[in-house]
Amino acid sequence: NAGVMQNPRHLVRRRGQEARLRCSPMKGHSHVYWYRQLPEEGLKFMVYLQKENIIDESGMPKERFSAEFPKEGPSILRIQQVVRGDSAAYFCASSPLQGQDSPLHFGNGTRLTVT
Amino acid sequence: EDKVVQSPLSLVVHEGDTVTLNCSYEVTNFRSLLWYKQEKKAPTFLFMLTSSGIEKKSGRLSSILDKKELFSILNITATQTGDSAIYLCAAMEYGNKLVFGAGTILRVKS
């Protein structure tokens, strides 16, 4: 049973470009969460999605950031017009069900570097 | 504001030592407390604690939660160099949202 798959592992973008980060949840998991880890800091919640629905985006910056989890295919975290402050590790996690005691399982992350 | 505080921030021990990592939390709608181990990549799940006073064990690692004092500890006995990592504590709210602490960096010297 493959774990949470994220790609790419590393992504370099110049300021002003767009970054697209992909996440495929574990098999059988229908809930996806995105977290950001800045250097020397803990992981910070960004957004929680189910298939075709955004459940909680309270941690997402209001501008330039968007996320989706379509009916088919991986979840995508999209950052438009990247700035240096967007450089971080972005982790995706999945869980099977909400409302039950199920821990989140994380992918290996995408390390975004903005030059 | 919800917060999770871990201590110490970093720790250096010798192989064979026992370590205790601390985690305190203030989170509305608290549901569970989770511990993760992070090496160079994904945080890997260690424990999920929902009830007070019940110790969970996995090999040399154990953890317990005190919901009255809003506190959890992670113990590692007979440490090995492979235990060197960042240990993350996270409080889970309803909705499965995790609030993470900054982590404890553990280095075990041979």
mmCIF file of C-alpha atoms in Angstrom:
data_model
loop_
_atom_site.group_PDB
_atom_site.id
_atom_site.type_symbol
_atom_site.label_atom_id
_atom_site.label_comp_id
_atom_site.label_asym_id
_atom_site.label_seq_id
_atom_site.Cartn_x
_atom_site.Cartn_y
_atom_site.Cartn_z
ATOM 1 C CA ASN A 1 0.000 0.000 0.000
ATOM 2 C CA ALA A 2 1.776 3.095 -1.233
ATOM 3 C CA GLY A 3 1.976 5.997 1.144
ATOM 4 C CA VAL A 4 1.120 9.603 0.409
ATOM 5 C CA MET A 5 2.902 10.554 -2.792
ATOM 6 C CA GLN A 6 4.034 14.079 -3.462
ATOM 7 C CA ASN A 7 5.793 15.488 -6.469
ATOM 8 C CA PRO A 8 8.008 17.031 -7.349
ATOM 9 C CA ARG A 9 10.384 16.496 -4.416
ATOM 10 C CA HIS A 10 12.207 19.703 -5.208
ATOM 11 C CA LEU A 11 10.959 22.685 -7.168
ATOM 12 C CA VAL A 12 12.871 25.827 -8.055
ATOM 13 C CA ARG A 13 10.983 28.844 -9.315
ATOM 14 C CA ARG A 14 11.980 32.399 -10.051
ATOM 15 C CA ARG A 15 10.043 35.219 -8.453
ATOM 16 C CA GLY A 16 6.792 35.832 -10.299
ATOM 17 C CA GLN A 17 6.455 32.308 -11.679
ATOM 18 C CA GLU A 18 3.794 29.795 -10.715
ATOM 19 C CA ALA A 19 4.385 26.715 -8.602
ATOM 20 C CA ARG A 20 2.189 23.600 -8.757
ATOM 21 C CA LEU A 21 2.570 20.953 -6.102
ATOM 22 C CA ARG A 22 0.838 17.598 -6.404
ATOM 23 C CA CYS A 23 -0.329 15.133 -3.803
ATOM 24 C CA SER A 24 -1.864 11.688 -4.192
ATOM 25 C CA PRO A 25 -3.340 10.408 -0.921
ATOM 26 C CA MET A 26 -2.934 6.908 0.403
ATOM 27 C CA LYS A 27 -5.204 4.358 -1.215
ATOM 28 C CA GLY A 28 -8.639 4.516 0.335
ATOM 29 C CA HIS A 29 -8.101 7.965 1.843
ATOM 30 C CA SER A 30 -10.505 10.668 0.816
ATOM 31 C CA HIS A 31 -9.271 13.554 2.973
ATOM 32 C CA VAL A 32 -6.223 15.637 2.093
ATOM 33 C CA TYR A 33 -4.456 18.279 4.159
ATOM 34 C CA TRP A 34 -1.692 20.670 3.146
ATOM 35 C CA TYR A 35 0.875 21.983 5.621
ATOM 36 C CA ARG A 36 3.795 24.359 5.190
ATOM 37 C CA GLN A 37 7.055 24.147 7.119
ATOM 38 C CA LEU A 38 9.228 27.232 7.097
ATOM 39 C CA PRO A 39 12.900 26.886 8.110
ATOM 40 C CA GLU A 40 13.297 26.488 11.881
ATOM 41 C CA GLU A 41 9.527 26.346 12.390
ATOM 42 C CA GLY A 42 6.887 23.684 12.933
ATOM 43 C CA LEU A 43 4.325 22.663 10.369
ATOM 44 C CA LYS A 44 1.475 25.097 9.837
ATOM 45 C CA PHE A 45 -1.942 24.055 8.583
ATOM 46 C CA MET A 46 -2.973 25.517 5.260
ATOM 47 C CA VAL A 47 -6.036 23.766 3.857
ATOM 48 C CA TYR A 48 -8.214 20.671 4.242
ATOM 49 C CA LEU A 49 -9.981 19.155 1.247
ATOM 50 C CA GLN A 50 -12.234 16.287 0.376
ATOM 51 C CA LYS A 51 -12.919 15.239 -3.183
ATOM 52 C CA GLU A 52 -14.236 18.306 -5.024
ATOM 53 C CA ASN A 53 -14.702 20.243 -1.768
ATOM 54 C CA ILE A 54 -12.638 22.646 0.277
ATOM 55 C CA ILE A 55 -13.573 21.984 3.891
ATOM 56 C CA ASP A 56 -11.283 24.410 5.721
ATOM 57 C CA GLU A 57 -8.918 26.913 4.129
ATOM 58 C CA SER A 58 -8.382 29.035 7.221
ATOM 59 C CA GLY A 59 -4.593 28.628 6.995
ATOM 60 C CA MET A 60 -4.258 29.636 3.368
ATOM 61 C CA PRO A 61 -2.952 33.084 2.477
ATOM 62 C CA LYS A 62 -5.792 35.048 0.926
ATOM 63 C CA GLU A 63 -3.938 35.854 -2.257
ATOM 64 C CA ARG A 64 -1.888 33.824 -4.731
ATOM 65 C CA PHE A 65 -2.576 30.459 -3.075
ATOM 66 C CA SER A 66 -5.255 28.012 -4.138
ATOM 67 C CA ALA A 67 -5.910 24.296 -3.692
ATOM 68 C CA GLU A 68 -8.110 21.711 -5.306
ATOM 69 C CA PHE A 69 -8.825 18.009 -5.022
ATOM 70 C CA PRO A 70 -10.693 16.953 -8.149
ATOM 71 C CA LYS A 71 -12.835 13.889 -8.528
ATOM 72 C CA GLU A 72 -10.052 12.238 -10.525
ATOM 73 C CA GLY A 73 -6.379 12.823 -10.004
ATOM 74 C CA PRO A 74 -4.186 14.260 -7.301
ATOM 75 C CA SER A 75 -4.726 17.255 -5.088
ATOM 76 C CA ILE A 76 -2.958 20.372 -6.369
ATOM 77 C CA LEU A 77 -1.591 23.266 -4.345
ATOM 78 C CA ARG A 78 -1.015 26.214 -6.632
ATOM 79 C CA ILE A 79 1.026 29.279 -5.798
ATOM 80 C CA GLN A 80 0.884 32.114 -8.299
ATOM 81 C CA GLN A 81 3.502 34.832 -8.655
ATOM 82 C CA VAL A 82 5.811 33.232 -6.114
ATOM 83 C CA VAL A 83 7.924 35.392 -3.814
ATOM 84 C CA ARG A 84 11.036 34.501 -1.799
ATOM 85 C CA GLY A 85 8.937 34.143 1.353
ATOM 86 C CA ASP A 86 7.112 31.204 -0.246
ATOM 87 C CA SER A 87 10.315 29.132 -0.031
ATOM 88 C CA ALA A 88 9.448 26.288 2.332
ATOM 89 C CA ALA A 89 8.693 22.598 2.529
ATOM 90 C CA TYR A 90 5.080 21.826 1.662
ATOM 91 C CA PHE A 91 3.721 18.607 3.116
ATOM 92 C CA CYS A 92 0.550 16.835 2.206
ATOM 93 C CA ALA A 93 -1.223 14.421 4.540
ATOM 94 C CA SER A 94 -4.217 12.168 4.142
ATOM 95 C CA SER A 95 -6.658 10.346 6.358
ATOM 96 C CA PRO A 96 -9.465 7.902 5.646
ATOM 97 C CA LEU A 97 -12.300 9.493 7.534
ATOM 98 C CA GLN A 98 -13.127 12.588 9.459
ATOM 99 C CA GLY A 99 -14.810 12.267 12.798
ATOM 100 C CA GLN A 100 -12.920 9.186 13.829
ATOM 101 C CA ASP A 101 -9.602 8.717 15.539
ATOM 102 C CA SER A 102 -7.402 8.452 12.492
ATOM 103 C CA PRO A 103 -3.914 9.950 12.443
ATOM 104 C CA LEU A 104 -2.705 11.883 9.455
ATOM 105 C CA HIS A 105 -0.053 10.227 7.295
ATOM 106 C CA PHE A 106 2.345 12.599 5.585
ATOM 107 C CA GLY A 107 4.091 12.528 2.243
ATOM 108 C CA ASN A 108 7.796 13.304 1.803
ATOM 109 C CA GLY A 109 7.041 16.900 0.934
ATOM 110 C CA THR A 110 7.936 19.279 -1.859
ATOM 111 C CA ARG A 111 10.764 21.678 -1.114
ATOM 112 C CA LEU A 112 10.068 24.895 -2.966
ATOM 113 C CA THR A 113 12.913 27.328 -3.513
ATOM 114 C CA VAL A 114 12.163 30.733 -4.963
ATOM 115 C CA THR A 115 15.172 32.490 -6.443
ATOM 116 C CA GLU B 1 -4.842 31.594 19.702
ATOM 117 C CA ASP B 2 -4.227 27.846 19.631
ATOM 118 C CA LYS B 3 -0.683 26.887 20.512
ATOM 119 C CA VAL B 4 1.508 23.890 21.194
ATOM 120 C CA VAL B 5 4.794 24.353 23.026
ATOM 121 C CA GLN B 6 7.530 21.746 23.082
ATOM 122 C CA SER B 7 10.558 21.569 25.327
ATOM 123 C CA PRO B 8 13.449 21.345 25.232
ATOM 124 C CA LEU B 9 14.078 22.858 21.812
ATOM 125 C CA SER B 10 17.110 20.640 21.400
ATOM 126 C CA LEU B 11 18.844 17.902 23.292
ATOM 127 C CA VAL B 12 22.124 16.034 22.950
ATOM 128 C CA VAL B 13 22.511 12.705 24.751
ATOM 129 C CA HIS B 14 24.731 9.635 24.603
ATOM 130 C CA GLU B 15 23.628 6.243 23.399
ATOM 131 C CA GLY B 16 21.884 4.350 26.147
ATOM 132 C CA ASP B 17 20.507 7.442 27.868
ATOM 133 C CA THR B 18 16.805 7.913 28.539
ATOM 134 C CA VAL B 19 15.143 11.092 27.309
ATOM 135 C CA THR B 20 11.838 12.766 28.081
ATOM 136 C CA LEU B 21 10.334 15.209 25.626
ATOM 137 C CA ASN B 22 7.599 17.577 26.747
ATOM 138 C CA CYS B 23 4.565 19.011 25.035
ATOM 139 C CA SER B 24 1.967 21.413 26.396
ATOM 140 C CA TYR B 25 -1.041 22.605 24.458
ATOM 141 C CA GLU B 26 -3.818 25.155 24.484
ATOM 142 C CA VAL B 27 -6.245 24.260 21.740
ATOM 143 C CA THR B 28 -9.963 24.821 21.497
ATOM 144 C CA ASN B 29 -11.963 21.797 20.357
ATOM 145 C CA PHE B 30 -9.152 19.453 21.354
ATOM 146 C CA ARG B 31 -9.563 15.871 20.304
ATOM 147 C CA SER B 32 -6.221 14.058 20.405
ATOM 148 C CA LEU B 33 -2.488 14.553 20.849
ATOM 149 C CA LEU B 34 -0.109 13.107 18.279
ATOM 150 C CA TRP B 35 3.635 12.564 18.194
ATOM 151 C CA TYR B 36 5.640 12.361 14.993
ATOM 152 C CA LYS B 37 9.306 11.698 14.234
ATOM 153 C CA GLN B 38 10.818 13.730 11.408
ATOM 154 C CA GLU B 39 14.133 12.867 9.868
ATOM 155 C CA LYS B 40 15.011 14.313 6.494
ATOM 156 C CA LYS B 41 11.618 13.948 4.940
ATOM 157 C CA ALA B 42 8.097 12.992 5.957
ATOM 158 C CA PRO B 43 6.976 13.204 9.583
ATOM 159 C CA THR B 44 6.306 9.596 10.525
ATOM 160 C CA PHE B 45 3.504 8.828 12.942
ATOM 161 C CA LEU B 46 4.434 7.536 16.393
ATOM 162 C CA PHE B 47 1.477 7.828 18.764
ATOM 163 C CA MET B 48 -2.028 9.162 18.986
ATOM 164 C CA LEU B 49 -3.356 9.813 22.489
ATOM 165 C CA THR B 50 -6.973 10.544 23.195
ATOM 166 C CA SER B 51 -7.505 9.489 26.789
ATOM 167 C CA SER B 52 -5.736 10.745 29.893
ATOM 168 C CA GLY B 53 -3.423 8.523 31.877
ATOM 169 C CA ILE B 54 -3.194 5.626 29.440
ATOM 170 C CA GLU B 55 0.377 4.989 28.395
ATOM 171 C CA LYS B 56 1.031 3.932 24.838
ATOM 172 C CA LYS B 57 4.179 1.964 24.100
ATOM 173 C CA SER B 58 6.066 0.963 21.001
ATOM 174 C CA GLY B 59 9.385 -0.701 21.667
ATOM 175 C CA ARG B 60 11.621 1.777 23.486
ATOM 176 C CA LEU B 61 9.187 4.646 22.995
ATOM 177 C CA SER B 62 6.239 5.457 25.213
ATOM 178 C CA SER B 63 3.903 8.374 25.628
ATOM 179 C CA ILE B 64 1.162 9.561 27.933
ATOM 180 C CA LEU B 65 -1.381 12.371 27.964
ATOM 181 C CA ASP B 66 -2.680 14.472 30.847
ATOM 182 C CA LYS B 67 -5.839 16.252 29.689
ATOM 183 C CA LYS B 68 -6.270 18.057 32.989
ATOM 184 C CA GLU B 69 -2.829 19.662 32.835
ATOM 185 C CA LEU B 70 -2.901 19.873 28.994
ATOM 186 C CA PHE B 71 0.401 18.066 28.769
ATOM 187 C CA SER B 72 2.018 15.081 27.138
ATOM 188 C CA ILE B 73 5.435 13.461 27.346
ATOM 189 C CA LEU B 74 7.333 11.192 25.014
ATOM 190 C CA ASN B 75 9.922 8.906 26.586
ATOM 191 C CA ILE B 76 12.694 7.133 24.758
ATOM 192 C CA THR B 77 14.729 4.600 26.722
ATOM 193 C CA ALA B 78 18.124 3.150 25.782
ATOM 194 C CA THR B 79 18.536 5.726 23.028
ATOM 195 C CA GLN B 80 20.326 4.804 19.805
ATOM 196 C CA THR B 81 21.896 6.979 17.126
ATOM 197 C CA GLY B 82 18.949 6.127 14.891
ATOM 198 C CA ASP B 83 16.686 7.991 17.297
ATOM 199 C CA SER B 84 18.321 11.254 16.220
ATOM 200 C CA ALA B 85 15.551 13.302 14.620
ATOM 201 C CA ILE B 86 13.104 16.118 15.211
ATOM 202 C CA TYR B 87 10.195 15.015 17.378
ATOM 203 C CA LEU B 88 6.987 16.863 16.656
ATOM 204 C CA CYS B 89 3.997 17.125 18.925
ATOM 205 C CA ALA B 90 0.627 18.091 17.444
ATOM 206 C CA ALA B 91 -2.801 18.718 18.918
ATOM 207 C CA MET B 92 -5.661 17.517 16.752
ATOM 208 C CA GLU B 93 -8.832 19.560 16.690
ATOM 209 C CA TYR B 94 -12.211 18.425 15.512
ATOM 210 C CA GLY B 95 -11.984 18.425 11.735
ATOM 211 C CA ASN B 96 -8.647 16.600 11.927
ATOM 212 C CA LYS B 97 -6.708 19.860 11.816
ATOM 213 C CA LEU B 98 -3.315 19.553 13.532
ATOM 214 C CA VAL B 99 -1.635 22.369 15.455
ATOM 215 C CA PHE B 100 2.076 21.576 15.629
ATOM 216 C CA GLY B 101 4.738 22.591 18.072
ATOM 217 C CA ALA B 102 8.117 23.747 16.796
ATOM 218 C CA GLY B 103 9.661 20.376 17.598
ATOM 219 C CA THR B 104 12.484 19.024 19.749
ATOM 220 C CA ILE B 105 15.744 18.285 17.948
ATOM 221 C CA LEU B 106 17.262 15.162 19.467
ATOM 222 C CA ARG B 107 20.819 14.151 18.727
ATOM 223 C CA VAL B 108 22.137 10.876 20.091
ATOM 224 C CA LYS B 109 25.905 10.570 20.136
ATOM 225 C CA SER B 110 27.642 7.212 19.894
#
